[in-house]
Amino acid sequence: MSTLTHDESAPSRTHLRTLEAEAVHIIREVAAEFERPVLLFSGGKDSIVMLHLALKAFAPAPLPFGLLHVDTGHNFPEVLAIRDRTVAEHGLRLHVAHVQDYIDDGRLVERSDGTRNPLQTVPLLDAIGANKFDAVFGGGRRDEEKARAKERVFSLRDDFGQWDPKRQRPELWRLYNGRHRPGEHVRVFPLSNWTELDVWQYIAEQRIELPEIYFAHEREVFARGGMWLAPGEWGGPRAGETLQSRLVRYRTVGDMSCTGAVDSEAADIAAVIEEITASRITERGASRADDKLSEAAMEDRKKEGYF
Amino acid sequence: MTVLLDAPVEKDTQVAGLLRLATAGSVDDGKSTLVGRLLYDTKSVLADQFEAVERHSRDRGLEQADLALLTDGLRSEREQGITIDVAYRYFATPRRRFILADTPGHVQYTRNMVTGASTAELAVILVDARKGLAEQTRRHTAVSALLRVPRVLLAVNKMDLVGFDKDRFAEIEADFAAYAGALGVEHFQALPVSALRGDNVVEPSADLAWFDGPTLLEFLENVPVETERRPDGRFPVQYVIRDQATDYRGYAGTVVSGHLEVGDPVVVLPSGQRSTIAGIDLLGRAAGRAVAGQAATLLLADELDVSRGDLIAPADAAPAAVQDVVATVCHLSERPLHVGDRVLLKHTTRTVKAIVKEISAKLDISDPLGAGSAAQTAAAADAAEADEFNWDDAAPAAHSLNANDIGRVVLRTASPILLEPYAADRETGSFLLIDPASGDTLTAGMSGDPLGVFE
């Protein structure tokens, strides 16, 4: 930790207090104004930080809402392990929607490229509808992608979970408007104003436990689309793609079929922060194949109800 | 508790590590280029983002990367080549983290400017050195003044196109000082820059050697952030935290202004119940004091009936409850606001029913002083009379407000709210009007007369 506090190149850490207070304010607004909030929890770093903030917001009382995970069936086992451990440790309620169930009974069809990220939308919306969730916390940040730069903290979705950039409500001062009609719900992003570096600095400061795949480790990987993908139940490598062992880590954690590892020697939080500070590629650019499909890829998927 | 009372405010409770700023401007004044330049020169634009911009610039037949493409996010904007919404940008230097609200400058996007300015601690206003104070500059300055953005930075851009002329800069600075002063802007600084070439944005420029002020980035890194405009604590209760296991009952919320300390006698409004602060939790950590901006939980010495929407304030400095509201508003929605409309009014954590009693005037936000020329502006600065201001009272038929209109309204609420003048406190002086049927946000309200034009 000492390397962090003496890091002259990092901005003053007081901004973490501001970001933390803002996120807690947002989380408490939702708990107060909605009937059935739920927090999307994947075991990735952003959702872990969001849960940490939510637990602080209501301490010493228990969390007044549950968690929801859309399991693509291709998740990293290390991530599922920390998800389940966290749920047990804090006595939380976890609802899991399985993409695999939808593929098994034919409601969804596996894509030829094996990528299941786009398939998450239907199970997500079904879970929201079936459980009558009216507010869904997501760990999205505005620094991730251009279309997200304009997403509101409270993002209204229609009966089909769709996002209409033209129907967005202006957000002024500290006044968030969560009004919605029956069937509509609101996606809420408490980390909107955080950057990847803020998240890591906060993880370091608060000593938050993360899945070990965020740190450098030896892994069998193969190259596809300019990224290192890991083989698993989801498939890969194809003919012509060869496995090799490399020292890698993950900057984001999602579906194994489209989440790439980056070459890295950063084995602990301090090293990761150093690496991010020096990095010249955004975390989505480095590790998410699905965003590269087109300039407007994220905007299109958000309109369809994706996070 | 006495031990806690004497505890010093910890250094990490200060909020100066983060600056929220707003920029407004249109396609041709170089705002997107300036923002792109700030992001690029602070290395906040990463390789893959820059590659994408280069690629799309080439697709459009441009020879060099158009930095404006970094900031125009939505597809419709890319197609039209304009910025139509508020976009938030993030960059950091070793000294500070920045949140930049990037808003369009055309008159039809006044509502976006108002939105961006509502949370800004600094407004950056661009002016083209060749044109001087344009209608748009006046509008941006008036919006900043109306929203009481604490500080204003005038970036005199395109200095390269006026030969880096010192006198031209001084002339624009003087014009602006007169105009901003008349609008009640207290703190402003003017800087000469060329966003396109990068002069005096991040690096000083040899061509501006006569200028002995800071670069734009140095200014942003050092401008003071006002964390506490007044001492009186204001704590709207957001949520009541009850834990049966530990017999805990605390009132959670954000200190929106001033500070509160353990031992302070307080009053809970609007009920008027009195008690003393017995404890303060700052996210699980006991503290002696909570200051503006902090998320806190207050524990009171007495068992009172306190719920969301109540305000906890010092017993000797509490605001009065009101039901008749006179306010300056910016209408945000495509659905007009009419006299007689029944709406919801959201103020801090309290939402009440309200009726629009009167819409008495509209303000020409591009020319709020009714003075088109610099000479007239200077004259207006001397005359503090209300009738110098350009309320459109000549048209008493102002019974409705359309999107982007700035107007004066009178409201009556169904139950009391703890509204204070916006000029005294942006947090407790602001409110939203909401359509009860659709739930849409209709209007942004500022209690009283922030521009000083009513009386």
PDB file of N, CA, C and O in Angstrom, chain B residues 8-64:
ATOM      1  N   PRO B   8     -10.116  16.946  14.872  1.00  0.00           N
ATOM      2  CA  PRO B   8      -9.958  17.860  13.730  1.00  0.00           C
ATOM      3  C   PRO B   8     -10.619  17.275  12.481  1.00  0.00           C
ATOM      4  O   PRO B   8     -10.773  16.064  12.379  1.00  0.00           O
ATOM      5  N   VAL B   9     -10.999  18.158  11.565  1.00  0.00           N
ATOM      6  CA  VAL B   9     -11.540  17.682  10.300  1.00  0.00           C
ATOM      7  C   VAL B   9     -10.408  16.979   9.566  1.00  0.00           C
ATOM      8  O   VAL B   9      -9.319  17.523   9.413  1.00  0.00           O
ATOM      9  N   GLU B  10     -10.662  15.771   9.145  1.00  0.00           N
ATOM     10  CA  GLU B  10      -9.593  15.046   8.478  1.00  0.00           C
ATOM     11  C   GLU B  10      -9.350  15.621   7.093  1.00  0.00           C
ATOM     12  O   GLU B  10     -10.254  16.114   6.438  1.00  0.00           O
ATOM     13  N   LYS B  11      -8.098  15.523   6.675  1.00  0.00           N
ATOM     14  CA  LYS B  11      -7.730  16.092   5.398  1.00  0.00           C
ATOM     15  C   LYS B  11      -8.542  15.469   4.262  1.00  0.00           C
ATOM     16  O   LYS B  11      -8.939  16.126   3.310  1.00  0.00           O
ATOM     17  N   ASP B  12      -8.848  14.163   4.416  1.00  0.00           N
ATOM     18  CA  ASP B  12      -9.511  13.492   3.301  1.00  0.00           C
ATOM     19  C   ASP B  12     -11.001  13.848   3.185  1.00  0.00           C
ATOM     20  O   ASP B  12     -11.686  13.331   2.343  1.00  0.00           O
ATOM     21  N   THR B  13     -11.493  14.719   4.050  1.00  0.00           N
ATOM     22  CA  THR B  13     -12.883  15.125   3.901  1.00  0.00           C
ATOM     23  C   THR B  13     -13.005  16.356   2.997  1.00  0.00           C
ATOM     24  O   THR B  13     -14.085  16.766   2.649  1.00  0.00           O
ATOM     25  N   GLN B  14     -11.885  16.948   2.631  1.00  0.00           N
ATOM     26  CA  GLN B  14     -11.938  18.064   1.689  1.00  0.00           C
ATOM     27  C   GLN B  14     -12.255  17.529   0.297  1.00  0.00           C
ATOM     28  O   GLN B  14     -11.959  16.395  -0.023  1.00  0.00           O
ATOM     29  N   VAL B  15     -12.860  18.362  -0.540  1.00  0.00           N
ATOM     30  CA  VAL B  15     -13.276  17.852  -1.844  1.00  0.00           C
ATOM     31  C   VAL B  15     -12.531  18.520  -3.001  1.00  0.00           C
ATOM     32  O   VAL B  15     -12.913  18.398  -4.140  1.00  0.00           O
ATOM     33  N   ALA B  16     -11.446  19.207  -2.700  1.00  0.00           N
ATOM     34  CA  ALA B  16     -10.775  19.973  -3.740  1.00  0.00           C
ATOM     35  C   ALA B  16     -10.046  19.101  -4.757  1.00  0.00           C
ATOM     36  O   ALA B  16      -9.538  19.596  -5.747  1.00  0.00           O
ATOM     37  N   GLY B  17     -10.005  17.782  -4.520  1.00  0.00           N
ATOM     38  CA  GLY B  17      -9.329  16.912  -5.465  1.00  0.00           C
ATOM     39  C   GLY B  17     -10.094  16.716  -6.751  1.00  0.00           C
ATOM     40  O   GLY B  17      -9.593  16.115  -7.687  1.00  0.00           O
ATOM     41  N   LEU B  18     -11.332  17.235  -6.789  1.00  0.00           N
ATOM     42  CA  LEU B  18     -12.164  17.030  -7.968  1.00  0.00           C
ATOM     43  C   LEU B  18     -12.815  18.353  -8.352  1.00  0.00           C
ATOM     44  O   LEU B  18     -13.339  19.054  -7.498  1.00  0.00           O
ATOM     45  N   LEU B  19     -12.743  18.690  -9.626  1.00  0.00           N
ATOM     46  CA  LEU B  19     -13.376  19.920 -10.106  1.00  0.00           C
ATOM     47  C   LEU B  19     -14.410  19.552 -11.168  1.00  0.00           C
ATOM     48  O   LEU B  19     -14.105  18.843 -12.127  1.00  0.00           O
ATOM     49  N   ARG B  20     -15.625  20.065 -10.986  1.00  0.00           N
ATOM     50  CA  ARG B  20     -16.661  19.884 -12.006  1.00  0.00           C
ATOM     51  C   ARG B  20     -16.741  21.162 -12.821  1.00  0.00           C
ATOM     52  O   ARG B  20     -16.942  22.244 -12.263  1.00  0.00           O
ATOM     53  N   LEU B  21     -16.571  21.042 -14.138  1.00  0.00           N
ATOM     54  CA  LEU B  21     -16.655  22.228 -14.957  1.00  0.00           C
ATOM     55  C   LEU B  21     -17.595  21.990 -16.125  1.00  0.00           C
ATOM     56  O   LEU B  21     -17.867  20.850 -16.492  1.00  0.00           O
ATOM     57  N   ALA B  22     -18.142  23.060 -16.656  1.00  0.00           N
ATOM     58  CA  ALA B  22     -19.050  22.968 -17.787  1.00  0.00           C
ATOM     59  C   ALA B  22     -18.524  23.839 -18.910  1.00  0.00           C
ATOM     60  O   ALA B  22     -18.035  24.943 -18.676  1.00  0.00           O
ATOM     61  N   THR B  23     -18.607  23.311 -20.133  1.00  0.00           N
ATOM     62  CA  THR B  23     -18.278  24.133 -21.288  1.00  0.00           C
ATOM     63  C   THR B  23     -19.514  24.217 -22.156  1.00  0.00           C
ATOM     64  O   THR B  23     -20.278  23.270 -22.264  1.00  0.00           O
ATOM     65  N   ALA B  24     -19.706  25.370 -22.748  1.00  0.00           N
ATOM     66  CA  ALA B  24     -20.799  25.516 -23.698  1.00  0.00           C
ATOM     67  C   ALA B  24     -20.216  26.149 -24.944  1.00  0.00           C
ATOM     68  O   ALA B  24     -19.282  26.947 -24.874  1.00  0.00           O
ATOM     69  N   GLY B  25     -20.780  25.788 -26.078  1.00  0.00           N
ATOM     70  CA  GLY B  25     -20.284  26.402 -27.308  1.00  0.00           C
ATOM     71  C   GLY B  25     -20.927  25.741 -28.497  1.00  0.00           C
ATOM     72  O   GLY B  25     -21.602  24.723 -28.365  1.00  0.00           O
ATOM     73  N   SER B  26     -20.734  26.322 -29.672  1.00  0.00           N
ATOM     74  CA  SER B  26     -21.320  25.735 -30.867  1.00  0.00           C
ATOM     75  C   SER B  26     -20.220  25.221 -31.771  1.00  0.00           C
ATOM     76  O   SER B  26     -19.038  25.287 -31.448  1.00  0.00           O
ATOM     77  N   VAL B  27     -20.644  24.716 -32.923  1.00  0.00           N
ATOM     78  CA  VAL B  27     -19.730  24.024 -33.822  1.00  0.00           C
ATOM     79  C   VAL B  27     -18.534  24.890 -34.189  1.00  0.00           C
ATOM     80  O   VAL B  27     -17.411  24.428 -34.230  1.00  0.00           O
ATOM     81  N   ASP B  28     -18.778  26.160 -34.431  1.00  0.00           N
ATOM     82  CA  ASP B  28     -17.718  26.951 -35.058  1.00  0.00           C
ATOM     83  C   ASP B  28     -16.860  27.770 -34.091  1.00  0.00           C
ATOM     84  O   ASP B  28     -15.954  28.444 -34.514  1.00  0.00           O
ATOM     85  N   ASP B  29     -17.136  27.711 -32.800  1.00  0.00           N
ATOM     86  CA  ASP B  29     -16.275  28.505 -31.928  1.00  0.00           C
ATOM     87  C   ASP B  29     -15.126  27.694 -31.349  1.00  0.00           C
ATOM     88  O   ASP B  29     -14.340  28.195 -30.555  1.00  0.00           O
ATOM     89  N   GLY B  30     -15.049  26.418 -31.755  1.00  0.00           N
ATOM     90  CA  GLY B  30     -13.885  25.631 -31.368  1.00  0.00           C
ATOM     91  C   GLY B  30     -14.006  24.950 -30.017  1.00  0.00           C
ATOM     92  O   GLY B  30     -13.008  24.487 -29.477  1.00  0.00           O
ATOM     93  N   LYS B  31     -15.227  24.842 -29.479  1.00  0.00           N
ATOM     94  CA  LYS B  31     -15.381  24.232 -28.154  1.00  0.00           C
ATOM     95  C   LYS B  31     -14.987  22.768 -28.157  1.00  0.00           C
ATOM     96  O   LYS B  31     -14.219  22.321 -27.308  1.00  0.00           O
ATOM     97  N   SER B  32     -15.499  22.020 -29.145  1.00  0.00           N
ATOM     98  CA  SER B  32     -15.155  20.592 -29.196  1.00  0.00           C
ATOM     99  C   SER B  32     -13.659  20.403 -29.416  1.00  0.00           C
ATOM    100  O   SER B  32     -13.055  19.485 -28.869  1.00  0.00           O
ATOM    101  N   THR B  33     -13.081  21.300 -30.208  1.00  0.00           N
ATOM    102  CA  THR B  33     -11.639  21.222 -30.432  1.00  0.00           C
ATOM    103  C   THR B  33     -10.883  21.475 -29.135  1.00  0.00           C
ATOM    104  O   THR B  33      -9.912  20.796 -28.816  1.00  0.00           O
ATOM    105  N   LEU B  34     -11.361  22.456 -28.348  1.00  0.00           N
ATOM    106  CA  LEU B  34     -10.701  22.763 -27.074  1.00  0.00           C
ATOM    107  C   LEU B  34     -10.805  21.584 -26.120  1.00  0.00           C
ATOM    108  O   LEU B  34      -9.816  21.189 -25.485  1.00  0.00           O
ATOM    109  N   VAL B  35     -12.000  21.009 -26.027  1.00  0.00           N
ATOM    110  CA  VAL B  35     -12.184  19.872 -25.131  1.00  0.00           C
ATOM    111  C   VAL B  35     -11.342  18.692 -25.612  1.00  0.00           C
ATOM    112  O   VAL B  35     -10.647  18.040 -24.830  1.00  0.00           O
ATOM    113  N   GLY B  36     -11.378  18.449 -26.932  1.00  0.00           N
ATOM    114  CA  GLY B  36     -10.556  17.385 -27.494  1.00  0.00           C
ATOM    115  C   GLY B  36      -9.084  17.622 -27.195  1.00  0.00           C
ATOM    116  O   GLY B  36      -8.344  16.701 -26.854  1.00  0.00           O
ATOM    117  N   ARG B  37      -8.655  18.871 -27.299  1.00  0.00           N
ATOM    118  CA  ARG B  37      -7.261  19.244 -27.030  1.00  0.00           C
ATOM    119  C   ARG B  37      -6.901  18.966 -25.564  1.00  0.00           C
ATOM    120  O   ARG B  37      -5.843  18.407 -25.261  1.00  0.00           O
ATOM    121  N   LEU B  38      -7.796  19.333 -24.643  1.00  0.00           N
ATOM    122  CA  LEU B  38      -7.539  19.085 -23.218  1.00  0.00           C
ATOM    123  C   LEU B  38      -7.407  17.583 -22.953  1.00  0.00           C
ATOM    124  O   LEU B  38      -6.508  17.148 -22.237  1.00  0.00           O
ATOM    125  N   LEU B  39      -8.314  16.813 -23.545  1.00  0.00           N
ATOM    126  CA  LEU B  39      -8.277  15.365 -23.343  1.00  0.00           C
ATOM    127  C   LEU B  39      -7.003  14.784 -23.953  1.00  0.00           C
ATOM    128  O   LEU B  39      -6.339  13.940 -23.357  1.00  0.00           O
ATOM    129  N   TYR B  40      -6.656  15.273 -25.156  1.00  0.00           N
ATOM    130  CA  TYR B  40      -5.507  14.721 -25.871  1.00  0.00           C
ATOM    131  C   TYR B  40      -4.202  15.092 -25.174  1.00  0.00           C
ATOM    132  O   TYR B  40      -3.340  14.248 -24.942  1.00  0.00           O
ATOM    133  N   ASP B  41      -4.090  16.357 -24.826  1.00  0.00           N
ATOM    134  CA  ASP B  41      -2.830  16.822 -24.236  1.00  0.00           C
ATOM    135  C   ASP B  41      -2.631  16.349 -22.799  1.00  0.00           C
ATOM    136  O   ASP B  41      -1.518  16.343 -22.293  1.00  0.00           O
ATOM    137  N   THR B  42      -3.717  15.978 -22.104  1.00  0.00           N
ATOM    138  CA  THR B  42      -3.535  15.399 -20.769  1.00  0.00           C
ATOM    139  C   THR B  42      -3.446  13.881 -20.854  1.00  0.00           C
ATOM    140  O   THR B  42      -3.532  13.189 -19.855  1.00  0.00           O
ATOM    141  N   LYS B  43      -3.304  13.368 -22.081  1.00  0.00           N
ATOM    142  CA  LYS B  43      -3.175  11.933 -22.327  1.00  0.00           C
ATOM    143  C   LYS B  43      -4.387  11.170 -21.826  1.00  0.00           C
ATOM    144  O   LYS B  43      -4.302  10.027 -21.390  1.00  0.00           O
ATOM    145  N   SER B  44      -5.544  11.829 -21.867  1.00  0.00           N
ATOM    146  CA  SER B  44      -6.779  11.159 -21.481  1.00  0.00           C
ATOM    147  C   SER B  44      -7.421  10.476 -22.683  1.00  0.00           C
ATOM    148  O   SER B  44      -8.399   9.753 -22.542  1.00  0.00           O
ATOM    149  N   VAL B  45      -6.890  10.776 -23.868  1.00  0.00           N
ATOM    150  CA  VAL B  45      -7.345  10.079 -25.064  1.00  0.00           C
ATOM    151  C   VAL B  45      -6.372   8.949 -25.299  1.00  0.00           C
ATOM    152  O   VAL B  45      -5.174   9.169 -25.441  1.00  0.00           O
ATOM    153  N   LEU B  46      -6.904   7.750 -25.305  1.00  0.00           N
ATOM    154  CA  LEU B  46      -6.000   6.621 -25.393  1.00  0.00           C
ATOM    155  C   LEU B  46      -5.852   6.185 -26.840  1.00  0.00           C
ATOM    156  O   LEU B  46      -6.596   6.608 -27.714  1.00  0.00           O
ATOM    157  N   ALA B  47      -4.860   5.336 -27.053  1.00  0.00           N
ATOM    158  CA  ALA B  47      -4.452   5.014 -28.422  1.00  0.00           C
ATOM    159  C   ALA B  47      -5.613   4.525 -29.281  1.00  0.00           C
ATOM    160  O   ALA B  47      -5.782   4.953 -30.417  1.00  0.00           O
ATOM    161  N   ASP B  48      -6.452   3.629 -28.723  1.00  0.00           N
ATOM    162  CA  ASP B  48      -7.520   3.067 -29.557  1.00  0.00           C
ATOM    163  C   ASP B  48      -8.587   4.111 -29.864  1.00  0.00           C
ATOM    164  O   ASP B  48      -9.160   4.132 -30.951  1.00  0.00           O
ATOM    165  N   GLN B  49      -8.864   5.007 -28.913  1.00  0.00           N
ATOM    166  CA  GLN B  49      -9.826   6.074 -29.182  1.00  0.00           C
ATOM    167  C   GLN B  49      -9.300   7.005 -30.263  1.00  0.00           C
ATOM    168  O   GLN B  49     -10.029   7.425 -31.153  1.00  0.00           O
ATOM    169  N   PHE B  50      -8.013   7.312 -30.181  1.00  0.00           N
ATOM    170  CA  PHE B  50      -7.437   8.234 -31.145  1.00  0.00           C
ATOM    171  C   PHE B  50      -7.372   7.593 -32.535  1.00  0.00           C
ATOM    172  O   PHE B  50      -7.644   8.250 -33.537  1.00  0.00           O
ATOM    173  N   GLU B  51      -7.063   6.296 -32.563  1.00  0.00           N
ATOM    174  CA  GLU B  51      -7.064   5.598 -33.848  1.00  0.00           C
ATOM    175  C   GLU B  51      -8.435   5.662 -34.500  1.00  0.00           C
ATOM    176  O   GLU B  51      -8.563   5.880 -35.703  1.00  0.00           O
ATOM    177  N   ALA B  52      -9.483   5.470 -33.686  1.00  0.00           N
ATOM    178  CA  ALA B  52     -10.851   5.518 -34.219  1.00  0.00           C
ATOM    179  C   ALA B  52     -11.146   6.903 -34.787  1.00  0.00           C
ATOM    180  O   ALA B  52     -11.726   7.035 -35.874  1.00  0.00           O
ATOM    181  N   VAL B  53     -10.717   7.928 -34.095  1.00  0.00           N
ATOM    182  CA  VAL B  53     -10.944   9.297 -34.568  1.00  0.00           C
ATOM    183  C   VAL B  53     -10.182   9.550 -35.863  1.00  0.00           C
ATOM    184  O   VAL B  53     -10.712  10.123 -36.815  1.00  0.00           O
ATOM    185  N   GLU B  54      -8.946   9.070 -35.917  1.00  0.00           N
ATOM    186  CA  GLU B  54      -8.167   9.232 -37.157  1.00  0.00           C
ATOM    187  C   GLU B  54      -8.833   8.526 -38.322  1.00  0.00           C
ATOM    188  O   GLU B  54      -8.932   9.057 -39.418  1.00  0.00           O
ATOM    189  N   ARG B  55      -9.339   7.320 -38.043  1.00  0.00           N
ATOM    190  CA  ARG B  55      -9.974   6.525 -39.084  1.00  0.00           C
ATOM    191  C   ARG B  55     -11.227   7.243 -39.606  1.00  0.00           C
ATOM    192  O   ARG B  55     -11.425   7.397 -40.794  1.00  0.00           O
ATOM    193  N   HIS B  56     -12.063   7.719 -38.668  1.00  0.00           N
ATOM    194  CA  HIS B  56     -13.300   8.370 -39.098  1.00  0.00           C
ATOM    195  C   HIS B  56     -13.027   9.730 -39.739  1.00  0.00           C
ATOM    196  O   HIS B  56     -13.779  10.173 -40.595  1.00  0.00           O
ATOM    197  N   SER B  57     -11.937  10.383 -39.327  1.00  0.00           N
ATOM    198  CA  SER B  57     -11.562  11.642 -39.974  1.00  0.00           C
ATOM    199  C   SER B  57     -11.165  11.381 -41.430  1.00  0.00           C
ATOM    200  O   SER B  57     -11.563  12.107 -42.331  1.00  0.00           O
ATOM    201  N   ARG B  58     -10.386  10.305 -41.614  1.00  0.00           N
ATOM    202  CA  ARG B  58      -9.969   9.948 -42.977  1.00  0.00           C
ATOM    203  C   ARG B  58     -11.173   9.605 -43.842  1.00  0.00           C
ATOM    204  O   ARG B  58     -11.279  10.026 -44.981  1.00  0.00           O
ATOM    205  N   ASP B  59     -12.135   8.855 -43.234  1.00  0.00           N
ATOM    206  CA  ASP B  59     -13.336   8.477 -43.991  1.00  0.00           C
ATOM    207  C   ASP B  59     -14.069   9.712 -44.509  1.00  0.00           C
ATOM    208  O   ASP B  59     -14.752   9.655 -45.523  1.00  0.00           O
ATOM    209  N   ARG B  60     -13.951  10.787 -43.785  1.00  0.00           N
ATOM    210  CA  ARG B  60     -14.646  12.007 -44.188  1.00  0.00           C
ATOM    211  C   ARG B  60     -13.763  12.902 -45.050  1.00  0.00           C
ATOM    212  O   ARG B  60     -14.137  14.044 -45.331  1.00  0.00           O
ATOM    213  N   GLY B  61     -12.600  12.414 -45.396  1.00  0.00           N
ATOM    214  CA  GLY B  61     -11.732  13.165 -46.279  1.00  0.00           C
ATOM    215  C   GLY B  61     -10.942  14.264 -45.573  1.00  0.00           C
ATOM    216  O   GLY B  61     -10.422  15.169 -46.222  1.00  0.00           O
ATOM    217  N   LEU B  62     -10.845  14.195 -44.240  1.00  0.00           N
ATOM    218  CA  LEU B  62     -10.058  15.197 -43.528  1.00  0.00           C
ATOM    219  C   LEU B  62      -8.600  14.769 -43.497  1.00  0.00           C
ATOM    220  O   LEU B  62      -8.291  13.572 -43.424  1.00  0.00           O
ATOM    221  N   GLU B  63      -7.714  15.749 -43.569  1.00  0.00           N
ATOM    222  CA  GLU B  63      -6.297  15.405 -43.613  1.00  0.00           C
ATOM    223  C   GLU B  63      -5.744  15.061 -42.242  1.00  0.00           C
ATOM    224  O   GLU B  63      -4.936  14.164 -42.080  1.00  0.00           O
ATOM    225  N   GLN B  64      -6.173  15.810 -41.209  1.00  0.00           N
ATOM    226  CA  GLN B  64      -5.688  15.470 -39.874  1.00  0.00           C
ATOM    227  C   GLN B  64      -6.862  15.101 -38.981  1.00  0.00           C
ATOM    228  O   GLN B  64      -8.014  15.370 -39.292  1.00  0.00           O
TER     229      GLN B  64
END
